[in-house]
PDB file of C-alpha atoms in Angstrom:
ATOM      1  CA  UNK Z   1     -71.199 100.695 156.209  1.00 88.00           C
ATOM      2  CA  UNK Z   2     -68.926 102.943 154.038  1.00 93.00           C
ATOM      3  CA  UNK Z   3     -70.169 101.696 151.192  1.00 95.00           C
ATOM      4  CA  UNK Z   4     -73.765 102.210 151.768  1.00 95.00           C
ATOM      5  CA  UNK Z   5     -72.545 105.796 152.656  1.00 96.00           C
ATOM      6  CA  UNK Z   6     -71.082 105.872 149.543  1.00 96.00           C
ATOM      7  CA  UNK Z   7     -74.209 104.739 147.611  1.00 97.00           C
ATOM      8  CA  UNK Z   8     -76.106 107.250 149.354  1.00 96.00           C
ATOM      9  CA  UNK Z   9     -73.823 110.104 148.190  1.00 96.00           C
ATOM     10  CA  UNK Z  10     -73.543 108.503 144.474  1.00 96.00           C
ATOM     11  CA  UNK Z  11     -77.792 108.298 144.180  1.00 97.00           C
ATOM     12  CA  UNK Z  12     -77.793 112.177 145.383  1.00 96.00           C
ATOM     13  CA  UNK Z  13     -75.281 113.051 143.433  1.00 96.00           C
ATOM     14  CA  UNK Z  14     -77.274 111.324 140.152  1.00 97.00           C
ATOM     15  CA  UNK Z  15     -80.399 112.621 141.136  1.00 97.00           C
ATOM     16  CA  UNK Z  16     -78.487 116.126 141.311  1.00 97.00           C
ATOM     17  CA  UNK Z  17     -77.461 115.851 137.741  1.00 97.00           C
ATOM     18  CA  UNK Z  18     -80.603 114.986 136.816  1.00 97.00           C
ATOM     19  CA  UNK Z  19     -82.655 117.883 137.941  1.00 98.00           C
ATOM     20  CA  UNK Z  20     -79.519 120.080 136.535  1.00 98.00           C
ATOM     21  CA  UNK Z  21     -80.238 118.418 133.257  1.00 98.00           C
ATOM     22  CA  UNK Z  22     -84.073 119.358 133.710  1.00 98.00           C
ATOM     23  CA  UNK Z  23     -83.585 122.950 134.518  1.00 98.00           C
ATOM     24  CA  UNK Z  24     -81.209 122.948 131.507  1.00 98.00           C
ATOM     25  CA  UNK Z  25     -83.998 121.404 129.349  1.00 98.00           C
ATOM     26  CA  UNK Z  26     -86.585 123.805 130.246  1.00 99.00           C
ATOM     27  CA  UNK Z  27     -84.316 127.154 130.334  1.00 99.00           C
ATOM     28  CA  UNK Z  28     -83.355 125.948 126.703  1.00 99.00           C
ATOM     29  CA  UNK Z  29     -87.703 125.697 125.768  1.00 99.00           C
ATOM     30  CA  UNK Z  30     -88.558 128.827 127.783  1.00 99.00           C
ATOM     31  CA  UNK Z  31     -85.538 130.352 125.701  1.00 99.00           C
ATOM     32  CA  UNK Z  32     -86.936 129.121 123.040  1.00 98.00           C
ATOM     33  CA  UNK Z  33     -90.812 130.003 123.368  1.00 98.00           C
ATOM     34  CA  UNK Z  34     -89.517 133.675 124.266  1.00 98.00           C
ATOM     35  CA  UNK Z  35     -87.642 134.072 120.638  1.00 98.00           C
ATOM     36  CA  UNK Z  36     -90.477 132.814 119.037  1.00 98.00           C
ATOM     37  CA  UNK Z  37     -92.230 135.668 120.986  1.00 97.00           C
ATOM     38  CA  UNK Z  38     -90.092 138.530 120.364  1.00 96.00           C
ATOM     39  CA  UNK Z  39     -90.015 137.011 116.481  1.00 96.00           C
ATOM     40  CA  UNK Z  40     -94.236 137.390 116.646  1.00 96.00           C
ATOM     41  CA  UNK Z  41     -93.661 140.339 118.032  1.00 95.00           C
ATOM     42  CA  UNK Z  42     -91.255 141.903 115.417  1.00 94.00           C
ATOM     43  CA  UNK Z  43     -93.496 140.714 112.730  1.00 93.00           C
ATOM     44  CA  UNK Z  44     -96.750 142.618 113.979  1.00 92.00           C
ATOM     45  CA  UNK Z  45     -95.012 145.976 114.421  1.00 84.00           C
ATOM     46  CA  UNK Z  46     -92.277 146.769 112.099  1.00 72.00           C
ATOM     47  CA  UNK Z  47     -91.413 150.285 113.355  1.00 68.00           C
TER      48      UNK Z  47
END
């Protein structure tokens, strides 16, 4: 019984890290679209 217990808390655990990595992956794009943004941005007014 402990093991499956143990299983249970190992599979959460996983599936933690994997929607960590997600967020990670898609803070890292939005980052990214928003420089390319602010670059667009900089290049249409250069006051």
């Amino acid at each position: 019984a402990l093991a499956g217990v143990q299983r249970a808390a190992d599979e959460r655990l996983a599936s933690a890290d994997d929607a960590r990595a997600q967020l990670r992956l898609r803070a890292e794009r939005a980052e990214a679209q928003l420089d390319a943004l602010l670059a667009r941005e900089a290049l249409r007014s250069p006051d």
